[in-house]
mmCIF file of C-alpha atoms and ligand atoms in Angstrom:
data_model
loop_
_atom_site.group_PDB
_atom_site.id
_atom_site.type_symbol
_atom_site.label_atom_id
_atom_site.label_comp_id
_atom_site.label_asym_id
_atom_site.label_seq_id
_atom_site.Cartn_x
_atom_site.Cartn_y
_atom_site.Cartn_z
ATOM 1 C CA UNK A 1 7.438 -58.777 -61.566
ATOM 2 C CA UNK A 2 4.596 -56.358 -62.210
ATOM 3 C CA UNK A 3 4.428 -53.980 -59.282
ATOM 4 C CA UNK A 4 1.874 -51.290 -58.410
ATOM 5 C CA UNK A 5 3.005 -48.473 -56.117
ATOM 6 C CA UNK A 6 0.514 -46.227 -54.381
ATOM 7 C CA UNK A 7 2.091 -43.164 -52.750
ATOM 8 C CA UNK A 8 1.969 -39.433 -52.135
ATOM 9 C CA UNK A 9 3.422 -37.586 -55.116
ATOM 10 C CA UNK A 10 4.312 -34.449 -53.210
ATOM 11 C CA UNK A 11 7.397 -33.428 -51.261
ATOM 12 C CA UNK A 12 7.932 -35.704 -48.277
ATOM 13 C CA UNK A 13 9.942 -38.726 -47.311
ATOM 14 C CA UNK A 14 7.420 -41.473 -48.025
ATOM 15 C CA UNK A 15 6.834 -40.270 -51.592
ATOM 16 C CA UNK A 16 10.575 -39.975 -52.184
ATOM 17 C CA UNK A 17 11.257 -43.503 -50.914
ATOM 18 C CA UNK A 18 8.358 -44.939 -52.951
ATOM 19 C CA UNK A 19 9.539 -43.158 -56.109
ATOM 20 C CA UNK A 20 13.186 -44.124 -55.708
ATOM 21 C CA UNK A 21 12.148 -47.705 -54.991
ATOM 22 C CA UNK A 22 10.072 -47.779 -58.187
ATOM 23 C CA UNK A 23 12.901 -46.287 -60.263
ATOM 24 C CA UNK A 24 15.415 -48.828 -58.937
ATOM 25 C CA UNK A 25 13.023 -51.758 -59.387
ATOM 26 C CA UNK A 26 12.390 -50.665 -62.974
ATOM 27 C CA UNK A 27 16.161 -50.595 -63.574
ATOM 28 C CA UNK A 28 16.275 -54.185 -62.309
ATOM 29 C CA UNK A 29 13.788 -55.068 -65.069
ATOM 30 C CA UNK A 30 10.488 -54.992 -63.198
ATOM 31 C CA UNK A 31 7.400 -53.281 -64.606
ATOM 32 C CA UNK A 32 6.388 -50.538 -62.191
ATOM 33 C CA UNK A 33 3.047 -48.688 -62.112
ATOM 34 C CA UNK A 34 2.681 -45.566 -59.938
ATOM 35 C CA UNK A 35 -0.887 -44.685 -58.965
ATOM 36 C CA UNK A 36 -1.503 -41.280 -57.400
ATOM 37 C CA UNK A 37 -3.274 -37.930 -57.854
ATOM 38 C CA UNK A 38 -0.143 -36.410 -59.428
ATOM 39 C CA UNK A 39 3.071 -37.609 -60.969
ATOM 40 C CA UNK A 40 5.575 -38.113 -58.113
ATOM 41 C CA UNK A 41 7.895 -35.090 -58.243
ATOM 42 C CA UNK A 42 11.064 -37.162 -58.045
ATOM 43 C CA UNK A 43 10.045 -39.237 -61.066
ATOM 44 C CA UNK A 44 11.116 -36.535 -63.522
ATOM 45 C CA UNK A 45 11.152 -37.496 -67.207
ATOM 46 C CA UNK A 46 10.680 -40.786 -69.024
ATOM 47 C CA UNK A 47 11.953 -44.085 -67.555
ATOM 48 C CA UNK A 48 11.836 -47.483 -69.211
ATOM 49 C CA UNK A 49 9.461 -49.870 -67.413
ATOM 50 C CA UNK A 50 7.682 -47.100 -65.491
ATOM 51 C CA UNK A 51 4.047 -46.110 -65.965
ATOM 52 C CA UNK A 52 2.122 -43.397 -64.166
ATOM 53 C CA UNK A 53 -1.654 -43.545 -63.623
ATOM 54 C CA UNK A 54 -3.425 -40.364 -62.587
ATOM 55 C CA UNK A 55 -6.351 -40.577 -60.155
ATOM 56 C CA UNK A 56 -9.261 -38.312 -61.083
ATOM 57 C CA UNK A 57 -11.641 -37.429 -58.278
ATOM 58 C CA UNK A 58 -15.274 -36.604 -58.792
ATOM 59 C CA UNK A 59 -16.225 -33.102 -57.653
ATOM 60 C CA UNK A 60 -20.025 -33.432 -57.707
ATOM 61 C CA UNK A 61 -21.493 -30.533 -55.656
ATOM 62 C CA UNK A 62 -23.270 -32.852 -53.222
ATOM 63 C CA UNK A 63 -19.896 -33.892 -51.765
ATOM 64 C CA UNK A 64 -18.497 -31.839 -48.933
ATOM 65 C CA UNK A 65 -15.254 -33.860 -49.281
ATOM 66 C CA UNK A 66 -14.250 -35.402 -52.625
ATOM 67 C CA UNK A 67 -14.260 -39.240 -52.326
ATOM 68 C CA UNK A 68 -10.522 -39.601 -53.069
ATOM 69 C CA UNK A 69 -10.092 -43.003 -51.474
ATOM 70 C CA UNK A 70 -12.884 -44.516 -53.621
ATOM 71 C CA UNK A 71 -11.493 -43.031 -56.829
ATOM 72 C CA UNK A 72 -8.019 -44.224 -55.830
ATOM 73 C CA UNK A 73 -9.253 -47.760 -55.112
ATOM 74 C CA UNK A 74 -11.154 -47.745 -58.395
ATOM 75 C CA UNK A 75 -8.034 -46.669 -60.324
ATOM 76 C CA UNK A 76 -5.868 -49.276 -58.571
ATOM 77 C CA UNK A 77 -8.437 -51.922 -59.492
ATOM 78 C CA UNK A 78 -8.456 -50.816 -63.153
ATOM 79 C CA UNK A 79 -4.642 -50.775 -63.371
ATOM 80 C CA UNK A 80 -4.277 -54.178 -61.689
ATOM 81 C CA UNK A 81 -6.864 -55.760 -63.963
ATOM 82 C CA UNK A 82 -5.494 -54.309 -67.187
ATOM 83 C CA UNK A 83 -1.783 -54.856 -66.476
ATOM 84 C CA UNK A 84 -1.992 -58.062 -64.367
ATOM 85 C CA UNK A 85 -0.234 -56.475 -61.409
ATOM 86 C CA UNK A 86 1.205 -59.072 -59.032
ATOM 87 C CA UNK A 87 2.249 -56.948 -56.039
ATOM 88 C CA UNK A 88 0.555 -53.785 -54.795
ATOM 89 C CA UNK A 89 2.628 -51.660 -52.440
ATOM 90 C CA UNK A 90 1.001 -48.935 -50.310
ATOM 91 C CA UNK A 91 3.444 -46.311 -49.002
ATOM 92 C CA UNK A 92 2.140 -44.431 -45.956
ATOM 93 C CA UNK A 93 -0.837 -46.207 -44.436
ATOM 94 C CA UNK A 94 -3.359 -43.374 -44.598
ATOM 95 C CA UNK A 95 -5.256 -43.748 -46.913
ATOM 96 C CA UNK A 96 -3.172 -45.891 -49.278
ATOM 97 C CA UNK A 97 -3.324 -49.098 -47.278
ATOM 98 C CA UNK A 98 -7.123 -48.887 -47.186
ATOM 99 C CA UNK A 99 -7.445 -48.104 -50.905
ATOM 100 C CA UNK A 100 -5.152 -50.993 -51.781
ATOM 101 C CA UNK A 101 -7.269 -53.329 -49.644
ATOM 102 C CA UNK A 102 -10.498 -52.213 -51.313
ATOM 103 C CA UNK A 103 -8.971 -52.783 -54.747
ATOM 104 C CA UNK A 104 -7.633 -56.163 -53.675
ATOM 105 C CA UNK A 105 -11.110 -57.241 -52.540
ATOM 106 C CA UNK A 106 -12.597 -56.058 -55.852
ATOM 107 C CA UNK A 107 -9.992 -58.226 -57.596
ATOM 108 C CA UNK A 108 -10.921 -61.245 -55.477
ATOM 109 C CA UNK A 109 -7.600 -61.245 -53.612
ATOM 110 C CA UNK A 110 -5.547 -62.096 -56.719
ATOM 111 C CA UNK A 111 -2.861 -59.542 -55.981
ATOM 112 C CA UNK A 112 -0.376 -59.565 -53.082
ATOM 113 C CA UNK A 113 -0.548 -56.440 -50.952
ATOM 114 C CA UNK A 114 2.106 -54.707 -48.836
ATOM 115 C CA UNK A 115 1.828 -51.698 -46.531
ATOM 116 C CA UNK A 116 4.925 -49.737 -45.560
ATOM 117 C CA UNK A 117 4.651 -47.641 -42.421
ATOM 118 C CA UNK A 118 6.753 -44.518 -42.915
ATOM 119 C CA UNK A 119 6.403 -42.597 -39.685
ATOM 120 C CA UNK A 120 3.690 -40.078 -38.990
ATOM 121 C CA UNK A 121 1.122 -42.480 -40.469
ATOM 122 C CA UNK A 122 1.705 -44.442 -37.254
ATOM 123 C CA UNK A 123 3.151 -41.951 -34.768
ATOM 124 C CA UNK A 124 0.502 -39.280 -35.405
ATOM 125 C CA UNK A 125 -2.291 -40.622 -37.656
ATOM 126 C CA UNK A 126 -2.726 -43.985 -35.968
ATOM 127 C CA UNK A 127 -3.002 -42.179 -32.611
ATOM 128 C CA UNK A 128 -5.966 -40.226 -34.002
ATOM 129 C CA UNK A 129 -9.177 -41.924 -32.807
ATOM 130 C CA UNK A 130 -10.850 -41.180 -36.151
ATOM 131 C CA UNK A 131 -8.206 -43.220 -38.013
ATOM 132 C CA UNK A 132 -6.771 -45.792 -35.597
ATOM 133 C CA UNK A 133 -9.186 -48.697 -36.208
ATOM 134 C CA UNK A 134 -9.195 -48.349 -39.993
ATOM 135 C CA UNK A 135 -5.375 -48.120 -40.060
ATOM 136 C CA UNK A 136 -5.167 -51.312 -37.998
ATOM 137 C CA UNK A 137 -7.816 -53.073 -40.099
ATOM 138 C CA UNK A 138 -6.203 -52.118 -43.410
ATOM 139 C CA UNK A 139 -2.703 -53.148 -42.320
ATOM 140 C CA UNK A 140 -4.035 -56.441 -40.984
ATOM 141 C CA UNK A 141 -5.827 -57.091 -44.279
ATOM 142 C CA UNK A 142 -2.574 -56.723 -46.226
ATOM 143 C CA UNK A 143 -0.389 -59.753 -46.957
ATOM 144 C CA UNK A 144 2.626 -58.066 -45.398
ATOM 145 C CA UNK A 145 3.740 -54.985 -43.494
ATOM 146 C CA UNK A 146 7.097 -53.249 -43.444
ATOM 147 C CA UNK A 147 8.445 -50.338 -41.389
ATOM 148 C CA UNK A 148 11.389 -48.083 -42.160
ATOM 149 C CA UNK A 149 13.224 -48.545 -38.839
ATOM 150 C CA UNK A 150 13.410 -50.804 -35.825
ATOM 151 C CA UNK A 151 12.024 -48.026 -33.692
ATOM 152 C CA UNK A 152 8.945 -47.587 -35.908
ATOM 153 C CA UNK A 153 8.471 -51.368 -36.000
ATOM 154 C CA UNK A 154 8.406 -51.517 -32.201
ATOM 155 C CA UNK A 155 6.221 -48.448 -31.895
ATOM 156 C CA UNK A 156 3.650 -49.736 -34.415
ATOM 157 C CA UNK A 157 3.512 -53.043 -32.536
ATOM 158 C CA UNK A 158 2.974 -51.209 -29.283
ATOM 159 C CA UNK A 159 -0.001 -49.118 -30.419
ATOM 160 C CA UNK A 160 -1.639 -51.307 -33.065
ATOM 161 C CA UNK A 161 -3.004 -54.792 -32.617
ATOM 162 C CA UNK A 162 -1.393 -56.399 -35.652
ATOM 163 C CA UNK A 163 -1.941 -59.959 -36.820
ATOM 164 C CA UNK A 164 1.409 -60.390 -38.573
ATOM 165 C CA UNK A 165 5.051 -59.506 -37.990
ATOM 166 C CA UNK A 166 6.390 -56.208 -39.306
ATOM 167 C CA UNK A 167 9.493 -56.491 -41.462
ATOM 168 C CA UNK A 168 12.028 -53.744 -41.000
ATOM 169 C CA UNK A 169 13.421 -52.420 -44.281
ATOM 170 C CA UNK A 170 15.440 -49.233 -43.866
ATOM 171 C CA UNK A 171 15.258 -46.127 -46.048
ATOM 172 C CA UNK A 172 18.032 -46.088 -48.609
ATOM 173 C CA UNK A 173 20.120 -43.770 -50.765
ATOM 174 C CA UNK A 174 21.716 -44.074 -54.174
ATOM 175 C CA UNK A 175 25.305 -43.322 -53.143
ATOM 176 C CA UNK A 176 26.373 -43.086 -56.775
ATOM 177 C CA UNK A 177 23.976 -40.191 -57.317
ATOM 178 C CA UNK A 178 24.370 -38.562 -53.903
ATOM 179 C CA UNK A 179 28.024 -37.551 -54.126
ATOM 180 C CA UNK A 180 29.472 -34.307 -52.803
ATOM 181 C CA UNK A 181 30.349 -31.850 -55.564
ATOM 182 C CA UNK A 182 32.612 -28.852 -55.472
ATOM 183 C CA UNK A 183 30.652 -25.999 -57.037
ATOM 184 C CA UNK A 184 32.543 -22.708 -56.671
ATOM 185 C CA UNK A 185 29.924 -20.806 -58.702
ATOM 186 C CA UNK A 186 27.144 -21.798 -56.312
ATOM 187 C CA UNK A 187 29.279 -20.715 -53.330
ATOM 188 C CA UNK A 188 29.714 -17.351 -55.031
ATOM 189 C CA UNK A 189 26.004 -17.172 -55.791
ATOM 190 C CA UNK A 190 25.161 -17.581 -52.105
ATOM 191 C CA UNK A 191 27.979 -15.225 -51.196
ATOM 192 C CA UNK A 192 29.691 -17.778 -48.986
ATOM 193 C CA UNK A 193 33.043 -16.373 -47.944
ATOM 194 C CA UNK A 194 36.223 -18.375 -47.408
ATOM 195 C CA UNK A 195 36.173 -19.907 -43.963
ATOM 196 C CA UNK A 196 32.457 -19.277 -43.535
ATOM 197 C CA UNK A 197 30.593 -22.421 -42.416
ATOM 198 C CA UNK A 198 27.323 -23.573 -43.964
ATOM 199 C CA UNK A 199 24.600 -25.304 -41.985
ATOM 200 C CA UNK A 200 21.722 -27.011 -43.829
ATOM 201 C CA UNK A 201 18.244 -28.203 -42.883
ATOM 202 C CA UNK A 202 15.599 -29.808 -45.128
ATOM 203 C CA UNK A 203 12.003 -30.458 -44.115
ATOM 204 C CA UNK A 204 8.333 -29.756 -44.587
ATOM 205 C CA UNK A 205 8.451 -27.095 -41.838
ATOM 206 C CA UNK A 206 5.850 -28.829 -39.697
ATOM 207 C CA UNK A 207 5.801 -28.519 -35.870
ATOM 208 C CA UNK A 208 7.238 -32.058 -35.604
ATOM 209 C CA UNK A 209 10.492 -30.733 -37.175
ATOM 210 C CA UNK A 210 11.012 -28.123 -34.397
ATOM 211 C CA UNK A 211 12.014 -25.250 -36.679
ATOM 212 C CA UNK A 212 12.291 -23.041 -33.593
ATOM 213 C CA UNK A 213 15.172 -25.214 -32.345
ATOM 214 C CA UNK A 214 16.878 -24.940 -35.741
ATOM 215 C CA UNK A 215 16.840 -21.144 -35.635
ATOM 216 C CA UNK A 216 17.932 -21.081 -31.994
ATOM 217 C CA UNK A 217 20.831 -23.474 -32.644
ATOM 218 C CA UNK A 218 21.935 -21.419 -35.621
ATOM 219 C CA UNK A 219 21.612 -18.197 -33.641
ATOM 220 C CA UNK A 220 23.963 -19.693 -31.037
ATOM 221 C CA UNK A 221 26.411 -20.794 -33.740
ATOM 222 C CA UNK A 222 26.380 -17.425 -35.513
ATOM 223 C CA UNK A 223 27.315 -15.637 -32.275
ATOM 224 C CA UNK A 224 30.641 -17.483 -32.254
ATOM 225 C CA UNK A 225 31.630 -18.136 -35.867
ATOM 226 C CA UNK A 226 30.958 -16.881 -39.378
ATOM 227 C CA UNK A 227 28.132 -19.041 -40.704
ATOM 228 C CA UNK A 228 25.120 -19.240 -43.004
ATOM 229 C CA UNK A 229 21.981 -21.338 -42.659
ATOM 230 C CA UNK A 230 20.410 -22.796 -45.814
ATOM 231 C CA UNK A 231 16.823 -23.891 -45.285
ATOM 232 C CA UNK A 232 15.280 -26.181 -47.908
ATOM 233 C CA UNK A 233 11.517 -26.805 -47.943
ATOM 234 C CA UNK A 234 8.356 -25.037 -47.017
ATOM 235 C CA UNK A 235 5.454 -25.464 -44.637
ATOM 236 C CA UNK A 236 3.337 -23.981 -41.857
ATOM 237 C CA UNK A 237 6.218 -22.980 -39.552
ATOM 238 C CA UNK A 238 8.084 -20.944 -42.135
ATOM 239 C CA UNK A 239 6.358 -17.754 -41.059
ATOM 240 C CA UNK A 240 7.527 -18.262 -37.489
ATOM 241 C CA UNK A 241 11.068 -18.903 -38.786
ATOM 242 C CA UNK A 242 10.977 -15.615 -40.751
ATOM 243 C CA UNK A 243 9.931 -13.762 -37.609
ATOM 244 C CA UNK A 244 12.620 -15.339 -35.418
ATOM 245 C CA UNK A 245 15.327 -14.619 -37.985
ATOM 246 C CA UNK A 246 14.186 -10.989 -38.218
ATOM 247 C CA UNK A 247 13.958 -10.579 -34.431
ATOM 248 C CA UNK A 248 17.453 -12.054 -33.934
ATOM 249 C CA UNK A 249 18.835 -9.728 -36.634
ATOM 250 C CA UNK A 250 20.314 -12.600 -38.664
ATOM 251 C CA UNK A 251 18.345 -12.160 -41.900
ATOM 252 C CA UNK A 252 21.514 -11.792 -43.963
ATOM 253 C CA UNK A 253 22.787 -15.165 -42.685
ATOM 254 C CA UNK A 254 19.682 -17.284 -43.279
ATOM 255 C CA UNK A 255 18.616 -18.270 -46.789
ATOM 256 C CA UNK A 256 15.139 -19.703 -47.344
ATOM 257 C CA UNK A 257 15.317 -21.800 -50.508
ATOM 258 C CA UNK A 258 11.785 -23.213 -50.548
ATOM 259 C CA UNK A 259 10.964 -26.554 -52.164
ATOM 260 C CA UNK A 260 13.738 -27.955 -54.320
ATOM 261 C CA UNK A 261 13.605 -30.943 -56.668
ATOM 262 C CA UNK A 262 17.241 -31.842 -56.249
ATOM 263 C CA UNK A 263 19.162 -31.164 -53.063
ATOM 264 C CA UNK A 264 22.600 -32.577 -53.938
ATOM 265 C CA UNK A 265 24.075 -29.241 -55.107
ATOM 266 C CA UNK A 266 22.864 -27.452 -52.000
ATOM 267 C CA UNK A 267 23.911 -30.200 -49.591
ATOM 268 C CA UNK A 268 27.345 -30.099 -51.226
ATOM 269 C CA UNK A 269 27.799 -26.532 -49.992
ATOM 270 C CA UNK A 270 27.132 -27.637 -46.432
ATOM 271 C CA UNK A 271 29.383 -28.392 -43.489
ATOM 272 C CA UNK A 272 26.737 -29.643 -41.088
ATOM 273 C CA UNK A 273 23.103 -30.827 -41.139
ATOM 274 C CA UNK A 274 20.540 -30.120 -38.394
ATOM 275 C CA UNK A 275 17.565 -32.368 -37.607
ATOM 276 C CA UNK A 276 16.297 -31.744 -34.055
ATOM 277 C CA UNK A 277 12.852 -33.321 -34.778
ATOM 278 C CA UNK A 278 10.341 -34.312 -32.142
ATOM 279 C CA UNK A 279 9.589 -37.530 -34.024
ATOM 280 C CA UNK A 280 11.519 -39.043 -36.904
ATOM 281 C CA UNK A 281 10.878 -42.623 -37.869
ATOM 282 C CA UNK A 282 14.079 -42.740 -39.912
ATOM 283 C CA UNK A 283 15.277 -39.328 -41.155
ATOM 284 C CA UNK A 284 15.754 -39.677 -44.921
ATOM 285 C CA UNK A 285 16.794 -36.012 -45.166
ATOM 286 C CA UNK A 286 19.681 -36.725 -42.784
ATOM 287 C CA UNK A 287 20.715 -39.770 -44.821
ATOM 288 C CA UNK A 288 20.841 -37.627 -47.981
ATOM 289 C CA UNK A 289 23.087 -35.193 -46.120
ATOM 290 C CA UNK A 290 25.315 -37.984 -44.795
ATOM 291 C CA UNK A 291 25.848 -39.336 -48.306
ATOM 292 C CA UNK A 292 27.076 -35.822 -49.227
ATOM 293 C CA UNK A 293 29.553 -35.952 -46.301
ATOM 294 C CA UNK A 294 27.673 -33.785 -43.825
ATOM 295 C CA UNK A 295 27.775 -34.791 -40.158
ATOM 296 C CA UNK A 296 24.337 -34.624 -38.507
ATOM 297 C CA UNK A 297 23.283 -32.918 -35.278
ATOM 298 C CA UNK A 298 19.975 -34.521 -34.296
ATOM 299 C CA UNK A 299 17.663 -35.376 -31.442
ATOM 300 C CA UNK A 300 17.874 -38.854 -29.921
ATOM 301 C CA UNK A 301 14.413 -39.901 -31.128
ATOM 302 C CA UNK A 302 12.900 -42.637 -33.287
ATOM 303 C CA UNK A 303 15.000 -44.071 -36.096
ATOM 304 C CA UNK A 304 17.608 -41.282 -35.840
ATOM 305 C CA UNK A 305 19.254 -43.480 -33.189
ATOM 306 C CA UNK A 306 19.723 -46.150 -35.863
ATOM 307 C CA UNK A 307 20.923 -43.710 -38.523
ATOM 308 C CA UNK A 308 23.303 -41.355 -36.717
ATOM 309 C CA UNK A 309 26.222 -42.930 -34.863
ATOM 310 C CA UNK A 310 26.681 -40.648 -31.874
ATOM 311 C CA UNK A 311 30.203 -39.203 -31.723
ATOM 312 C CA UNK A 312 31.158 -40.776 -35.087
ATOM 313 C CA UNK A 313 28.882 -39.472 -37.856
ATOM 314 C CA UNK A 314 27.402 -36.631 -35.817
ATOM 315 C CA UNK A 315 25.946 -36.044 -32.368
ATOM 316 C CA UNK A 316 22.636 -36.958 -30.730
ATOM 317 C CA UNK A 317 21.011 -34.981 -27.913
ATOM 318 C CA UNK A 318 17.892 -35.168 -25.809
ATOM 319 C CA UNK A 319 14.852 -33.664 -27.495
ATOM 320 C CA UNK A 320 14.868 -29.874 -27.186
ATOM 321 C CA UNK A 321 18.376 -29.642 -25.712
ATOM 322 C CA UNK A 322 19.300 -26.669 -27.898
ATOM 323 C CA UNK A 323 22.335 -25.793 -25.746
ATOM 324 C CA UNK A 324 23.963 -29.202 -26.240
ATOM 325 C CA UNK A 325 23.127 -29.229 -29.949
ATOM 326 C CA UNK A 326 24.716 -25.779 -30.315
ATOM 327 C CA UNK A 327 27.758 -26.929 -28.316
ATOM 328 C CA UNK A 328 28.160 -30.084 -30.456
ATOM 329 C CA UNK A 329 27.749 -28.115 -33.673
ATOM 330 C CA UNK A 330 30.406 -25.582 -32.644
ATOM 331 C CA UNK A 331 32.693 -28.386 -31.466
ATOM 332 C CA UNK A 332 32.720 -29.712 -35.039
ATOM 333 C CA UNK A 333 32.556 -26.422 -36.912
ATOM 334 C CA UNK A 334 35.569 -25.030 -35.048
ATOM 335 C CA UNK A 335 37.811 -27.942 -36.026
ATOM 336 C CA UNK A 336 38.141 -28.564 -39.777
ATOM 337 C CA UNK A 337 39.913 -31.873 -39.281
ATOM 338 C CA UNK A 338 37.166 -33.255 -37.050
ATOM 339 C CA UNK A 339 34.493 -31.923 -39.388
ATOM 340 C CA UNK A 340 36.117 -33.704 -42.301
ATOM 341 C CA UNK A 341 36.520 -36.989 -40.407
ATOM 342 C CA UNK A 342 32.894 -36.959 -39.268
ATOM 343 C CA UNK A 343 31.807 -36.142 -42.833
ATOM 344 C CA UNK A 344 33.782 -39.069 -44.237
ATOM 345 C CA UNK A 345 32.378 -41.355 -41.521
ATOM 346 C CA UNK A 346 28.860 -40.213 -42.408
ATOM 347 C CA UNK A 347 29.315 -41.066 -46.094
ATOM 348 C CA UNK A 348 30.875 -44.411 -45.211
ATOM 349 C CA UNK A 349 27.926 -45.289 -42.977
ATOM 350 C CA UNK A 350 25.457 -44.319 -45.730
ATOM 351 C CA UNK A 351 27.350 -46.500 -48.217
ATOM 352 C CA UNK A 352 27.670 -49.469 -45.894
ATOM 353 C CA UNK A 353 24.288 -49.595 -44.191
ATOM 354 C CA UNK A 354 21.764 -47.750 -46.356
ATOM 355 C CA UNK A 355 22.922 -48.309 -49.913
ATOM 356 C CA UNK A 356 20.115 -48.577 -52.487
ATOM 357 C CA UNK A 357 21.934 -51.493 -54.159
ATOM 358 C CA UNK A 358 21.348 -53.570 -51.017
ATOM 359 C CA UNK A 359 18.024 -52.283 -49.699
ATOM 360 C CA UNK A 360 16.152 -52.374 -53.017
ATOM 361 C CA UNK A 361 17.158 -56.052 -53.300
ATOM 362 C CA UNK A 362 15.628 -56.579 -49.855
ATOM 363 C CA UNK A 363 12.289 -55.250 -51.146
ATOM 364 C CA UNK A 364 12.627 -57.390 -54.266
ATOM 365 C CA UNK A 365 13.262 -60.533 -52.209
ATOM 366 C CA UNK A 366 10.407 -59.595 -49.923
ATOM 367 C CA UNK A 367 7.968 -59.357 -52.866
ATOM 368 C CA UNK A 368 9.207 -62.677 -54.234
ATOM 369 C CA UNK A 369 8.651 -64.352 -50.879
ATOM 370 C CA UNK A 370 4.995 -63.227 -51.017
ATOM 371 C CA UNK A 371 4.487 -64.593 -54.507
HETATM 372 O O1 GMT B 1 6.405 -36.318 -41.742
HETATM 373 C C1 GMT B 1 7.322 -36.260 -42.556
HETATM 374 O O2 GMT B 1 8.444 -35.855 -42.327
HETATM 375 C C2 GMT B 1 7.053 -36.750 -43.922
HETATM 376 C C3 GMT B 1 7.055 -38.229 -43.877
HETATM 377 C C4 GMT B 1 6.531 -38.753 -45.148
HETATM 378 O O3 GMT B 1 5.945 -39.798 -45.054
HETATM 379 O O4 GMT B 1 6.612 -38.161 -46.205
HETATM 380 O O5 GMT B 1 8.374 -38.694 -43.557
HETATM 381 C C5 GMT B 1 8.463 -39.926 -42.874
HETATM 382 O O6 GMT B 1 8.888 -40.900 -43.806
HETATM 383 C C6 GMT B 1 10.248 -40.824 -44.225
HETATM 384 C C7 GMT B 1 10.508 -41.920 -45.268
HETATM 385 O O7 GMT B 1 10.315 -43.192 -44.752
HETATM 386 C C8 GMT B 1 11.175 -40.947 -43.008
HETATM 387 O O8 GMT B 1 12.531 -40.906 -43.408
HETATM 388 C C9 GMT B 1 10.867 -39.778 -42.058
HETATM 389 O O9 GMT B 1 11.664 -39.928 -40.911
HETATM 390 C C10 GMT B 1 9.395 -39.813 -41.665
HETATM 391 N N1 GMT B 1 9.071 -38.615 -40.880
HETATM 392 C C11 GMT B 1 8.711 -38.693 -39.586
HETATM 393 O O10 GMT B 1 8.661 -39.732 -38.950
HETATM 394 C C12 GMT B 1 8.413 -37.392 -38.931
#
């Protein structure tokens, strides 16, 4: 098949899923065309069967806001026409679903269109009165809609008036690539002592991730055991995190790593992963950690209920229940045997339920059914 993928190229779950999907589809022999304002960061170097098409946006002084969606639709149209694209897949509804629809209309409906809801495009953006109707219209104009968890599927159906069923296709992980490594040099580099436990968190440091809870949980942990916190990512709440860490006097125990292209090496240093988010349609970051044998301490929200098996691959708590999350974390961190068992369970669950070999085939079958 010839597949066009429209996604965000920057750090963030939807862009990662779109890129990994494209890479895996290309390996299965499909011709994949990414269309975005930058090369998706996870794409890296050259891949057979993969093409990238850059969207240029006009910056004429009369515009207060550059007309990105028009330039995007125009580029999608050009790519589809030139390469005879058969399926166009919009990842994250705003604005990709709308751009894909515009291009499809320009092409006279010759291409099949899919929108994948990833999370905040529905749970935050579609609640915004300035975007709700257009999100609904664009999704309804597509040939098919998917969502990355059962919870998101139900939520989208509850707030949007959709004219077709939503297919649930989970986020996935390449379990052959995401394998725990033993890197003594990296442990030395971070000055991790024998017996010291390592807690990891990855996110875009937005309020929805509840960075405050992360620091408070770690503060509680560090009062009882020797531990370090590795924070991967960057975003608006990093400043607040710096302040909290300074005020608590735990600067030497918290390492801010910023944005990282590959997280496997860092996750491999970890004993436990924290994700106390307010909303999380799936929790790809937690799945990456699970594949690297890290149990997950998370809030019982959204798709995290489908990802984390409470008491088996980690622990779930009510949103904001920092005390219970700290208790659960210490419960695991104080018992190496339990920590190891939960870690193994986490990897097993990632392999069994969210393996790229299975989920990518689900997308492939889904495209075929449309054609
Ligand atoms: O808001 C974010 O965390 C980024 C967002 C994205 O689209 O880049 O992530 C969402 O999509 C991921 C991939 O499907 C999901 O695994 C994340 O759970 C989801 N984030 C939220 O729902 C908050």
